[in-house]
XYZ file of N, CA, C and O in Angstrom:
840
model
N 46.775 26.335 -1.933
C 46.599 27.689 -1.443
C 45.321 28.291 -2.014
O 44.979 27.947 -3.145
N 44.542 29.218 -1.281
C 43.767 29.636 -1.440
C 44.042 31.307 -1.976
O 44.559 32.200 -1.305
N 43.550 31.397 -3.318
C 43.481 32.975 -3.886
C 42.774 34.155 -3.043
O 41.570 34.172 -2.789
N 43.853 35.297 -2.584
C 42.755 36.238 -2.384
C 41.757 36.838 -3.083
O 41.568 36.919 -4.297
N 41.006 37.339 -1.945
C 39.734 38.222 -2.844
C 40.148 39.339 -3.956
O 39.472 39.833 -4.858
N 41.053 39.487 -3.698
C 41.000 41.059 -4.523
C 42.086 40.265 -5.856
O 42.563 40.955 -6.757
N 42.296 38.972 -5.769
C 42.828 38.487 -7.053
C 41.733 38.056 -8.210
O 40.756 37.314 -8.114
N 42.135 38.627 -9.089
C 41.240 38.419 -10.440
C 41.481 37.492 -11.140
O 40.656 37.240 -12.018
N 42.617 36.695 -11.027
C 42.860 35.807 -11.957
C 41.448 34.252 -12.264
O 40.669 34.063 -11.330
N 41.349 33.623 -13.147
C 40.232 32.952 -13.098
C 41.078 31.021 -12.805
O 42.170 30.547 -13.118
N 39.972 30.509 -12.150
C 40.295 29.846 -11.543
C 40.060 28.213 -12.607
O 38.947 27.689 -12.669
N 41.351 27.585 -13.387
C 41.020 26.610 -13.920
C 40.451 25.441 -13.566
O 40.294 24.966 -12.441
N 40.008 24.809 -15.149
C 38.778 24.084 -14.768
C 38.798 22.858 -14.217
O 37.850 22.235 -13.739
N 40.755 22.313 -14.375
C 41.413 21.398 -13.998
C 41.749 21.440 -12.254
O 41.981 20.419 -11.607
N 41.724 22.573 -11.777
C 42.030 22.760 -10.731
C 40.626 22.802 -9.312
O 40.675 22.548 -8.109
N 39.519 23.242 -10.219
C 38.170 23.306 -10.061
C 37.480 21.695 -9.590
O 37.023 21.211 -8.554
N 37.715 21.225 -11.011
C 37.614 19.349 -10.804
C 38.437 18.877 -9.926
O 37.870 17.945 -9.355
N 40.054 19.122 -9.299
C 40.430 18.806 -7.985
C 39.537 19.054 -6.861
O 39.220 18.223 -6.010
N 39.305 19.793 -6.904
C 39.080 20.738 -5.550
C 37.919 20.070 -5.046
O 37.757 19.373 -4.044
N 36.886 20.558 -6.269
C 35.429 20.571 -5.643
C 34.514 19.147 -6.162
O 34.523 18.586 -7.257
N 33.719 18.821 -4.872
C 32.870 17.555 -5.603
C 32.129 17.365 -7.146
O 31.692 18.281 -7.842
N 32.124 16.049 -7.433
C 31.586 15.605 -8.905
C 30.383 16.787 -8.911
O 30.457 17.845 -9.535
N 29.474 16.436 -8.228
C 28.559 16.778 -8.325
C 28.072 17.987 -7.987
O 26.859 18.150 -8.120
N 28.666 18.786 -7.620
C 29.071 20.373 -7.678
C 29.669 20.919 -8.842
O 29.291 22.000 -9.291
N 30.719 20.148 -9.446
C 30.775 20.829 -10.803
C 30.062 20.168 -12.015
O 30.272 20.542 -13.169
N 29.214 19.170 -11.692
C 28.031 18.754 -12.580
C 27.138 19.934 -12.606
O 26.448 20.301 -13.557
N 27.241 20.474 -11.453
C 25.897 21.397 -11.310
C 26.272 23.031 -12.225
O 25.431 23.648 -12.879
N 27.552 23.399 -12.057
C 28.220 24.573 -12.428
C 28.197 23.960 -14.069
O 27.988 24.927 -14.801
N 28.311 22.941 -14.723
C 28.616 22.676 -16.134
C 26.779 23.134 -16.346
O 26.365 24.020 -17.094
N 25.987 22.292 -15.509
C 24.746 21.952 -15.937
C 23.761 23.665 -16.237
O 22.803 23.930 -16.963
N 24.602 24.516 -15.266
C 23.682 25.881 -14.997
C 24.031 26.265 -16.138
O 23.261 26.298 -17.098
N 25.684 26.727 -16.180
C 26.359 27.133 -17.638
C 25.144 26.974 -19.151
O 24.462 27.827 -19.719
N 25.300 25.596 -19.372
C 24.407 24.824 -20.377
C 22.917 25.499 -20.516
O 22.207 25.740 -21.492
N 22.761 25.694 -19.113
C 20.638 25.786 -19.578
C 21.152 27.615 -19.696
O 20.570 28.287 -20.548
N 22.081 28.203 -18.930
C 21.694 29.357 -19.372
C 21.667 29.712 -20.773
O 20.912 30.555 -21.258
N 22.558 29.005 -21.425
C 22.667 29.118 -23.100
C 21.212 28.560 -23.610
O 20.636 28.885 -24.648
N 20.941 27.993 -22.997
C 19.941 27.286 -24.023
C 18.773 27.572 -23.565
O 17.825 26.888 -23.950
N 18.458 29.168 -22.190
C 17.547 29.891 -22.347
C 17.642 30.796 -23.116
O 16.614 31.136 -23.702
N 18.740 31.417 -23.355
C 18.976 32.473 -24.176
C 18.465 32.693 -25.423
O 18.095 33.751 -25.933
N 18.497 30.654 -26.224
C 18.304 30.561 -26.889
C 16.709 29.945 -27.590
O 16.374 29.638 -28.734
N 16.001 29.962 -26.278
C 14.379 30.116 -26.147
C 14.025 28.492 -25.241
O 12.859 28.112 -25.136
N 14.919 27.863 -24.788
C 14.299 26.263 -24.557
C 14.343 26.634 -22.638
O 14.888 27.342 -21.791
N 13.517 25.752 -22.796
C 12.277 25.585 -20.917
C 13.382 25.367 -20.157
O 14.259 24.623 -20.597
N 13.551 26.143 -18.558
C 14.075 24.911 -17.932
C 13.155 24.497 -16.995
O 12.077 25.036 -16.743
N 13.597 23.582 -16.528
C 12.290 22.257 -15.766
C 13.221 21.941 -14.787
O 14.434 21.733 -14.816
N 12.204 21.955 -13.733
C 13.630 21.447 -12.490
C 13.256 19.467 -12.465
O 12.289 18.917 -12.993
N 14.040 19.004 -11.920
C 13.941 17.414 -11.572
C 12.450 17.102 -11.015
O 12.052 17.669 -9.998
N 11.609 16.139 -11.749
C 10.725 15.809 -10.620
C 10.712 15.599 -9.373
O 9.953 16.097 -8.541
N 11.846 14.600 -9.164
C 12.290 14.131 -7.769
C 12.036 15.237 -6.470
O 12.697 16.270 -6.369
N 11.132 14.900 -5.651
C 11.726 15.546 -4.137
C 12.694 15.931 -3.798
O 13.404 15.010 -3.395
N 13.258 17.107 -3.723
C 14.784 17.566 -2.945
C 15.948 17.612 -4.053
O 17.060 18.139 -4.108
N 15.276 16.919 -4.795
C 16.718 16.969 -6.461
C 16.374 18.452 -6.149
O 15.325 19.056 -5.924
N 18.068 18.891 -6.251
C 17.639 20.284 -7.214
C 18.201 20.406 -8.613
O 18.428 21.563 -8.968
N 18.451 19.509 -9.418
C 18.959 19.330 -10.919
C 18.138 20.274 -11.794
O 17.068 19.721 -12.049
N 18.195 21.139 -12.195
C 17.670 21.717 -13.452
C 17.910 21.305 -14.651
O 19.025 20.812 -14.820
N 17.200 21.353 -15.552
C 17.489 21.031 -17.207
C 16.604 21.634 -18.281
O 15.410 21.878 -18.109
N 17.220 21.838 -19.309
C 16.362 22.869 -20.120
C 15.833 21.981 -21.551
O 16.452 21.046 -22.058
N 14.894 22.391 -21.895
C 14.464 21.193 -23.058
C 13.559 22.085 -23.853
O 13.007 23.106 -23.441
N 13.435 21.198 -25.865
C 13.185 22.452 -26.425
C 11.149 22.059 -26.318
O 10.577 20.970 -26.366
N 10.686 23.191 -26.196
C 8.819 23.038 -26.109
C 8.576 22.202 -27.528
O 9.150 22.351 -28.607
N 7.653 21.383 -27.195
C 6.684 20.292 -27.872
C 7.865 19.128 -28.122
O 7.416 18.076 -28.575
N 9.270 19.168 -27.896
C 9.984 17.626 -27.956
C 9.778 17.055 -26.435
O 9.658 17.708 -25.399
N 9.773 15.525 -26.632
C 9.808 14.528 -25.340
C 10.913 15.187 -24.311
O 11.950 15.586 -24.840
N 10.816 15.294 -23.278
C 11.640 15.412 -22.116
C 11.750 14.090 -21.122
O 11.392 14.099 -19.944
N 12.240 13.102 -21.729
C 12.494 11.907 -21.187
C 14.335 11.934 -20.917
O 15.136 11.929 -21.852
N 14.690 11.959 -19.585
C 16.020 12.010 -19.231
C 16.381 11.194 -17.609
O 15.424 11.175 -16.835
N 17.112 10.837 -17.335
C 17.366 10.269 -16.322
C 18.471 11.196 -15.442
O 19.653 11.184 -15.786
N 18.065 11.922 -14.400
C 18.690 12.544 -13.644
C 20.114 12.313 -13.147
O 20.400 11.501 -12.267
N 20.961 13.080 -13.773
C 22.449 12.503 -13.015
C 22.629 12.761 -11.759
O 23.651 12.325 -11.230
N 21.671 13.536 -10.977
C 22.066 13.713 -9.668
C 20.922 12.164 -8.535
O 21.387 11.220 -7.896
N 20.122 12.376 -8.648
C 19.004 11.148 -8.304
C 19.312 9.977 -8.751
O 19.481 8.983 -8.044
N 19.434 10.044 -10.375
C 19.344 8.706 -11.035
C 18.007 8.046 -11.082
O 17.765 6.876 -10.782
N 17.089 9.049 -11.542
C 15.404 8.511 -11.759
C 15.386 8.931 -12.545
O 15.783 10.087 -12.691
N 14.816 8.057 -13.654
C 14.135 8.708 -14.872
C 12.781 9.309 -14.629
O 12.055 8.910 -13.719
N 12.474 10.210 -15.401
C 11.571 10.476 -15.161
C 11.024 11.344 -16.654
O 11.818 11.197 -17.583
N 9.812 12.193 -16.977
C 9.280 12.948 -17.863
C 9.240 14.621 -16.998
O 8.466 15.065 -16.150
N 10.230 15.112 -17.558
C 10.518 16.659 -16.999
C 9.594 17.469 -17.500
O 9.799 18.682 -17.480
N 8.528 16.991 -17.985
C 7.293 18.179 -18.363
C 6.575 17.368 -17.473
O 7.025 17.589 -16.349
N 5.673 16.531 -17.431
C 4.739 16.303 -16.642
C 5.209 15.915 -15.035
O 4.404 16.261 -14.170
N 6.086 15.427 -14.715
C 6.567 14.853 -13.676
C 6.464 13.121 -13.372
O 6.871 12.620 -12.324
N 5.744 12.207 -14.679
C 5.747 11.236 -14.359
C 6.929 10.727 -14.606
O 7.728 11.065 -15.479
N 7.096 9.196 -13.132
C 8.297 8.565 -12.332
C 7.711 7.207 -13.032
O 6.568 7.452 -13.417
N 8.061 5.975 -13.306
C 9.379 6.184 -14.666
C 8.571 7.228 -15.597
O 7.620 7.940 -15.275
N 9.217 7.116 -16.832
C 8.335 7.702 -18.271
C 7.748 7.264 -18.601
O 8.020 6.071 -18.737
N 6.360 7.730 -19.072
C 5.387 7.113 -19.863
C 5.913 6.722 -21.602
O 5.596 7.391 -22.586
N 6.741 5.527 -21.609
C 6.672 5.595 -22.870
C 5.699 5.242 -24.033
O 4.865 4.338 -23.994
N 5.885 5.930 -24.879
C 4.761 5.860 -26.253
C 3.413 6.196 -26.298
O 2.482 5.918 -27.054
N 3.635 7.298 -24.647
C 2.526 8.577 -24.735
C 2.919 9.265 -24.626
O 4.135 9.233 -24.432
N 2.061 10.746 -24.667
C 1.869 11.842 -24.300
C 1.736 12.396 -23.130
O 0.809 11.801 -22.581
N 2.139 13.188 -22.457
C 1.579 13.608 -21.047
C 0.223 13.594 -20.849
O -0.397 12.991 -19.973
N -0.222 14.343 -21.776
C -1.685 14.185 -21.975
C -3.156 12.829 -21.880
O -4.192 12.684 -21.233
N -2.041 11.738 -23.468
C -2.403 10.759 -22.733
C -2.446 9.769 -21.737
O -3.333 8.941 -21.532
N -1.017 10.013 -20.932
C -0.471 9.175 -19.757
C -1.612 10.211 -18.821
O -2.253 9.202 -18.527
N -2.362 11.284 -18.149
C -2.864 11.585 -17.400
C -3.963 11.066 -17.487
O -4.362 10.235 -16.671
N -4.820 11.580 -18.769
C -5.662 10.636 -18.894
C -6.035 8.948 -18.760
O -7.173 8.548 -18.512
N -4.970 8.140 -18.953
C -4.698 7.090 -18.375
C -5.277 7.028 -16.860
O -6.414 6.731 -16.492
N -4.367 7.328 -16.248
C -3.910 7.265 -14.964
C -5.302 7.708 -14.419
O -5.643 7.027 -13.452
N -6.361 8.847 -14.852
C -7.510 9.072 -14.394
C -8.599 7.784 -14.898
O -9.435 7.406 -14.077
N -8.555 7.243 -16.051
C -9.514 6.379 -16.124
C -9.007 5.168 -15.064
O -9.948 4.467 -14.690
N -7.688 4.794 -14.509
C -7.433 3.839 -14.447
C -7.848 4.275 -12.575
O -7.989 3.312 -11.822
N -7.967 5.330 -12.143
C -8.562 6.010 -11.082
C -9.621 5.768 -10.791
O -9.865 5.495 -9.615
N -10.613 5.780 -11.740
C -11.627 5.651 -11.781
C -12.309 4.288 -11.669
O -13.267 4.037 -10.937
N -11.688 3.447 -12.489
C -11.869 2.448 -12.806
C -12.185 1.081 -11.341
O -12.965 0.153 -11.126
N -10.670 1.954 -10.464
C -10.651 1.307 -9.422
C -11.778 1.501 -8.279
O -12.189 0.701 -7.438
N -12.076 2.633 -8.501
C -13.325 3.445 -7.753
C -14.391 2.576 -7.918
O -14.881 2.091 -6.897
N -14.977 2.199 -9.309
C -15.884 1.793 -9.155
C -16.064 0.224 -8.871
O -17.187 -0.216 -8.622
N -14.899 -0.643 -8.914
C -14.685 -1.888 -8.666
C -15.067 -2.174 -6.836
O -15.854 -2.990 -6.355
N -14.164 -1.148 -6.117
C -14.495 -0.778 -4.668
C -15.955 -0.688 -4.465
O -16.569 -1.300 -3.592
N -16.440 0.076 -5.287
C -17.861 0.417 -5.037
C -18.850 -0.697 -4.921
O -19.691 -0.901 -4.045
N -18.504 -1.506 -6.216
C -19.233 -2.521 -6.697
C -19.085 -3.814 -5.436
O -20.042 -4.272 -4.813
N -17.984 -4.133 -5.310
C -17.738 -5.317 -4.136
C -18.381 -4.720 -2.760
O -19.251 -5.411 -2.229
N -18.107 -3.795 -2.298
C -18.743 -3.007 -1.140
C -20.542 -3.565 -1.368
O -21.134 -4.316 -0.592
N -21.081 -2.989 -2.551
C -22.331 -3.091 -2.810
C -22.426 -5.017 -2.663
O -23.101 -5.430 -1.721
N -22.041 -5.620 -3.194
C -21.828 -6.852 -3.367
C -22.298 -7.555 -2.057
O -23.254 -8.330 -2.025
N -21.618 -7.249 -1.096
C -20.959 -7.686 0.120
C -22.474 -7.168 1.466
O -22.957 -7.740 2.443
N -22.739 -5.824 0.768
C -23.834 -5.344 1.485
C -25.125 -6.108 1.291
O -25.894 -6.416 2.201
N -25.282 -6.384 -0.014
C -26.619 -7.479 -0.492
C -26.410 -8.992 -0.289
O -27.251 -9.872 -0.104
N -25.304 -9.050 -0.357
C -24.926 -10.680 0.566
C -24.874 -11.171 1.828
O -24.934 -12.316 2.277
N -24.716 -9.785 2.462
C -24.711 -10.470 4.071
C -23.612 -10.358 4.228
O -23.257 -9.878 5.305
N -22.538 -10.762 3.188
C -20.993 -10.918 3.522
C -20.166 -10.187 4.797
O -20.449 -8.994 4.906
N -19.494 -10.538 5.477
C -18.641 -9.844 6.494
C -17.060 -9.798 6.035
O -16.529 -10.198 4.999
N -16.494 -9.139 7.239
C -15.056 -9.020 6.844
C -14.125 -9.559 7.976
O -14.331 -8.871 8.976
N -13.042 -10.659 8.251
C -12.206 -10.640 9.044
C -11.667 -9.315 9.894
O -11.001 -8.396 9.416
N -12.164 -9.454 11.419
C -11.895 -8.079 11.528
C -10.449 -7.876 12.136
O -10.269 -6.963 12.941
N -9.461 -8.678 11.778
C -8.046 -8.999 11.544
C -7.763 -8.351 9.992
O -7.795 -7.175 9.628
N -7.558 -9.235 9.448
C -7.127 -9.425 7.875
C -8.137 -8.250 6.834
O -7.846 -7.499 5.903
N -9.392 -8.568 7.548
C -10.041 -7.789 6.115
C -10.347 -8.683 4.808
O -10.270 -8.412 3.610
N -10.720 -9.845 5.493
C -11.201 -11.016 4.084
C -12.219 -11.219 4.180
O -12.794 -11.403 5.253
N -12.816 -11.246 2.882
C -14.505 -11.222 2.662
C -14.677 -12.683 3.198
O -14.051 -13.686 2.853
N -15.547 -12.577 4.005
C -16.309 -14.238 4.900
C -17.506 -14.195 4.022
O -18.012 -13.083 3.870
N -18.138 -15.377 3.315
C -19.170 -15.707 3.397
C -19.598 -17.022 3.714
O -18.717 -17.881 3.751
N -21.134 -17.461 4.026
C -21.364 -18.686 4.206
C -21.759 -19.427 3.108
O -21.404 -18.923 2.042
N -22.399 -20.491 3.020
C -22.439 -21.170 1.917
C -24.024 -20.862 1.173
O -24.381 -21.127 0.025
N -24.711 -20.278 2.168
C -26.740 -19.640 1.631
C -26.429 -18.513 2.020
O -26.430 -18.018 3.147
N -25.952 -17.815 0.293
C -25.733 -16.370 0.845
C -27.081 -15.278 1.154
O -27.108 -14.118 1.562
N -27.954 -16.062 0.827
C -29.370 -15.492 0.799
C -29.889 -15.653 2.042
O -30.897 -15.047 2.406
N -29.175 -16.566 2.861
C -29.623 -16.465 4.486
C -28.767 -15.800 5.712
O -28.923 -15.954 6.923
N -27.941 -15.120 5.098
C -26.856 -14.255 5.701
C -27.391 -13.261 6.585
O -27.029 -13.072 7.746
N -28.479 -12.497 5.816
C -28.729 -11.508 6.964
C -29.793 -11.628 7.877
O -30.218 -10.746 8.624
N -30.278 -13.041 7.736
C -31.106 -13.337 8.776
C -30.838 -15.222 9.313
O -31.537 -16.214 9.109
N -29.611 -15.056 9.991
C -29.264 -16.388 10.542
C -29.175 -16.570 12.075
O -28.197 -16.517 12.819
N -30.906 -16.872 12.412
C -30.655 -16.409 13.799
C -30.814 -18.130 14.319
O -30.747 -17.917 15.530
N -30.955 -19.449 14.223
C -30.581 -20.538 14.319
C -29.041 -21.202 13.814
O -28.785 -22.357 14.156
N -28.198 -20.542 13.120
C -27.238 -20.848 12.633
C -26.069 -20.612 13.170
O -26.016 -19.404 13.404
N -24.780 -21.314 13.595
C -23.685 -21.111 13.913
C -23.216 -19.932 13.233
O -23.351 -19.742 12.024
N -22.490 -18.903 14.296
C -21.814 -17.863 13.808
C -20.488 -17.974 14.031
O -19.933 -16.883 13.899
N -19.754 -18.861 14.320
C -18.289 -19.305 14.975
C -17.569 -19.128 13.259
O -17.952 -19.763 12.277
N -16.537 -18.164 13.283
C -15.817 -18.585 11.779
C -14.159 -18.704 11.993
O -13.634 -18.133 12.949
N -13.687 -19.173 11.420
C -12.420 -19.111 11.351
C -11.980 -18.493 9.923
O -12.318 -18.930 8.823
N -11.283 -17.558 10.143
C -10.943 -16.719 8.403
C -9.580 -17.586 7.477
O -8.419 -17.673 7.876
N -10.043 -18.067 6.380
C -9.686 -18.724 5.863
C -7.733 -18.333 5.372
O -6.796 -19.041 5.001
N -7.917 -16.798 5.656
C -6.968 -16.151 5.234
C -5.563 -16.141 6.202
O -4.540 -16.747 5.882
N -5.694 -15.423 7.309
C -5.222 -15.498 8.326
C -5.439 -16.248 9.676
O -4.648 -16.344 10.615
N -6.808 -16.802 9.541
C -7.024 -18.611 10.931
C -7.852 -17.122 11.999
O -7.711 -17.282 13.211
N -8.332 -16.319 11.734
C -8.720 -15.421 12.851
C -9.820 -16.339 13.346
O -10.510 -16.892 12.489
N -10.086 -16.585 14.730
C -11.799 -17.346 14.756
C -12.464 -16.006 15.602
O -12.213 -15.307 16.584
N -13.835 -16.198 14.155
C -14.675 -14.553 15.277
C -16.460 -15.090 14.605
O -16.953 -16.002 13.941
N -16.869 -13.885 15.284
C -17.534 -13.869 15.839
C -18.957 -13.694 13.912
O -19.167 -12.488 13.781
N -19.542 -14.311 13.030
C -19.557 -13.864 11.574
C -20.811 -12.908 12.282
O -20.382 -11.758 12.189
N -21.689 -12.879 12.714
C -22.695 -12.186 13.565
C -22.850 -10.999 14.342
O -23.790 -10.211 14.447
N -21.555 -11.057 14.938
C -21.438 -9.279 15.883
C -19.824 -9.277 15.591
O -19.178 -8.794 16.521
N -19.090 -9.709 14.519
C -17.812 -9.803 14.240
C -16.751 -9.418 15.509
O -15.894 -8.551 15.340
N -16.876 -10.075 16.672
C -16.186 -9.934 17.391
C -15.118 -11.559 17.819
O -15.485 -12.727 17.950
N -13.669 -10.889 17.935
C -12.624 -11.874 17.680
C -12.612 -13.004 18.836
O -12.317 -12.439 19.889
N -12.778 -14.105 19.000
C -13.437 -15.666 19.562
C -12.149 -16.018 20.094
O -11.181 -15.941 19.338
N -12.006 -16.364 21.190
C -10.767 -17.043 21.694
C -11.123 -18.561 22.720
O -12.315 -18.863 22.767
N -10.439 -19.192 23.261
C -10.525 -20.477 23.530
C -11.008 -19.805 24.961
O -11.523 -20.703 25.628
N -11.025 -18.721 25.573
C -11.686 -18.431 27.159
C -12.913 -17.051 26.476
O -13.965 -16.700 27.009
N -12.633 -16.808 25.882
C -13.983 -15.750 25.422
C -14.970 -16.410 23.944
O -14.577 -16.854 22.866
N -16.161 -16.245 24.427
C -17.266 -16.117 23.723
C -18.175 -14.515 23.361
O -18.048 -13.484 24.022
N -18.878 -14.659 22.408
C -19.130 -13.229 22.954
C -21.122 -13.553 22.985
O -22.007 -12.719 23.174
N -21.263 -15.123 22.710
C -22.500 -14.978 23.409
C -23.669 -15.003 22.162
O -24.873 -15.033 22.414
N -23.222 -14.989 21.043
C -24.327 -14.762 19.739
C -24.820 -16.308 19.165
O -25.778 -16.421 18.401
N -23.805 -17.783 19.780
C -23.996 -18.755 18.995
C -23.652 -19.177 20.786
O -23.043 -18.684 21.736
N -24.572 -20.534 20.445
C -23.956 -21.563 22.098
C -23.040 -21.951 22.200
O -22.575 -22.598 21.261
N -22.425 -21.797 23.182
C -21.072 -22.523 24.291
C -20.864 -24.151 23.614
O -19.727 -24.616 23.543
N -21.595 -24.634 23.324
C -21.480 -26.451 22.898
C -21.447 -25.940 21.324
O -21.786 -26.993 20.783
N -21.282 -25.124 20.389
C -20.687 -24.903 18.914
C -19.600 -24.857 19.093
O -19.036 -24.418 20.096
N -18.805 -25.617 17.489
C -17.641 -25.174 17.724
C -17.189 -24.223 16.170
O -17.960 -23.599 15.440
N -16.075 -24.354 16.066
C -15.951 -24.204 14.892
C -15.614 -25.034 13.349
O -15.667 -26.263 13.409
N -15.366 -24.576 12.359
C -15.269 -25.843 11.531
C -13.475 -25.196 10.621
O -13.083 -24.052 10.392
N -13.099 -25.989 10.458
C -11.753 -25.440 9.815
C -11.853 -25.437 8.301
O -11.874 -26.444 7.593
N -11.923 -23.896 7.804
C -12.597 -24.129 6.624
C -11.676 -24.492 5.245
O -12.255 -24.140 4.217
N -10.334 -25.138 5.020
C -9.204 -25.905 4.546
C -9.302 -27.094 4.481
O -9.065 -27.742 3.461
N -9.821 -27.757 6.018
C -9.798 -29.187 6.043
C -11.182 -29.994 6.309
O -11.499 -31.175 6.172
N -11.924 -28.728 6.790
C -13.573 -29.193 7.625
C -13.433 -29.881 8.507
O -14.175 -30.864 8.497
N -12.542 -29.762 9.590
C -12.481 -30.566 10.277
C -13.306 -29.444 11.891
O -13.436 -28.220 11.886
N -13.648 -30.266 12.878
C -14.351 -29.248 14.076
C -12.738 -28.688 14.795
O -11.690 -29.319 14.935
N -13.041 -27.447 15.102
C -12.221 -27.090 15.941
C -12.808 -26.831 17.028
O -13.794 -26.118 16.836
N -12.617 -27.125 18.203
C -13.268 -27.000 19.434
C -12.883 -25.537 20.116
O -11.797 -24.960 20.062
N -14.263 -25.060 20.861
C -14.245 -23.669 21.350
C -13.935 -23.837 22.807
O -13.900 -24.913 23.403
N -13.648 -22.299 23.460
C -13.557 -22.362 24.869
C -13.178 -23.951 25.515
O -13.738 -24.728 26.287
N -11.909 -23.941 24.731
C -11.410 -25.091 25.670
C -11.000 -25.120 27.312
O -11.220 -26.061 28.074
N -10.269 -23.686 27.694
C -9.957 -23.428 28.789
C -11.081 -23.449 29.071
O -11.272 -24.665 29.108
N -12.168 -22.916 29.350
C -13.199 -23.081 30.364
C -13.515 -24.467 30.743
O -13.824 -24.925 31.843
N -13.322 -25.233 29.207
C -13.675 -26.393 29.474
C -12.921 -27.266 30.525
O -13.491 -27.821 31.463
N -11.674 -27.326 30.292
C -10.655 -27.312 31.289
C -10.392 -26.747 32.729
O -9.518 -27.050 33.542
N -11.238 -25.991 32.786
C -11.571 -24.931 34.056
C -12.457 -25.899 34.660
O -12.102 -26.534 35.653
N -13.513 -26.041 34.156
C -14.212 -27.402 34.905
C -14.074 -28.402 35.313
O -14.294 -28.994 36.370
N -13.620 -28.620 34.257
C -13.122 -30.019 34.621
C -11.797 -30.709 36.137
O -11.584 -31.775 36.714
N -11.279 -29.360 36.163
C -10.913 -29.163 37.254
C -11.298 -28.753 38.501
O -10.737 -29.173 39.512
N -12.348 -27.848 38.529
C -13.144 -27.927 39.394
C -14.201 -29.090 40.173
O -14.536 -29.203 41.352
N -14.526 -29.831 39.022
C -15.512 -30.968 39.037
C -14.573 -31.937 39.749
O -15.144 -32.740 40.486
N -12.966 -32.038 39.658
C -12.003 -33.083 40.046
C -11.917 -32.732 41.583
O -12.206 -33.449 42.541
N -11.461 -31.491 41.564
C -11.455 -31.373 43.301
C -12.640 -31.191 44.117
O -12.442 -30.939 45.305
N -13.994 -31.282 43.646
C -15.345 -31.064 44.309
C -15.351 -32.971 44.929
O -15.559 -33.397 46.065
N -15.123 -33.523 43.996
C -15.299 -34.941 44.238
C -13.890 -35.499 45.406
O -14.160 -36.224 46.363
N -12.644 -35.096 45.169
C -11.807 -34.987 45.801
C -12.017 -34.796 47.328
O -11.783 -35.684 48.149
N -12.519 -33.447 47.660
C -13.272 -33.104 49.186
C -13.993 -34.074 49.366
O -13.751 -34.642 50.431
N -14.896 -34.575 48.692
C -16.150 -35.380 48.902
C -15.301 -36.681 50.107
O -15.962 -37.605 50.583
């Protein structure tokens, strides 16, 4: 049965824990708790987590390393880092995290630069650095096969106007009689076979009429 409004009596805590979900009276124990322990000067900090709404109160300059009973992520309730930084500081875990920012920045930078003074290209599938074997003749290989096959994913294109090579398309930068080379085994892989096949059928029934 449900108490009317205008009854005052208070509603036990045994009867409370029937009634209502875990985690509803986690939340009523949890508010209880931080209000005391604003009263008594300590922070509250809500959950890092997205959409948690867990509050918790903790005392200024101790670690706030706790694992959320509502989420179940640990986390650092002053800074917000997911797990905890253990055996730093917020301070130094940010700093971290910026050199290690940085760090990556300039690695990007550097291969980019790399790649630009090499000639190097990129699978324009996969995104794998192609090079040839005279990287010093890369950006001027105008006698040289441009047929590649990417070692990564088998893409065959084009290393010259990086456009993707199929057994009926060429795109015209290297001759029709190149093929390719399989760069795993070195073995030739042959290009525009269908066309080749296209002829060859044609050439069968020209003689055929004859």
């Amino acid at each position: 049965a449900v108490p009317a409004m205008e009854c005052g009596k208070a509603i036990s805590e045994e009867d409370l824990a029937r009634l209502l979900p875990k985690q509803t009276i986690f939340r009523l124990h949890a508010s209880n708790i931080n209000r005391a322990a604003v009263a008594s000067g300590a922070k509250p900090r809500p959950c890092p987590t997205p959409d948690c709404h867990m509050h918790k109160t903790f005392e200024e300059g101790k670690p706030a390393c706790e694992t959320c009973p509502l989420c179940e992520k640990e986390s650092c309730w002053w800074c917000g880092a997911q797990p905890y930084h253990r055996g730093l500081t917020c301070e130094q875990h940010r700093k971290a995290k910026a050199t290690s920012r940085s760090s990556g920045s300039k690695e990007d930078e550097s291969f980019l630069q790399w790649m630009k003074d090499t000639g190097t290209k990129q699978c324009p599938t996969c995104g794998m650095a192609t090079s040839k074997e005279n990287l010093e003749m890369q950006t001027d290989q105008v006698e040289e096969c441009h047929k590649m096959i990417c070692r990564s994913c088998g893409t065959k294109f084009c290393f010259g106007c990086n456009a993707i090579l199929t057994e009926s398309y060429t795109c015209g930068c290297t001759q029709n009689a190149h093929n390719f080379v399989d760069p795993h085994t070195g073995d030739l892989v042959k290009h525009l076979q269908k066309k080749e096949k296209a002829k060859a059928k044609a050439k069968a029934k020209s003689k055929s009429r004859r």
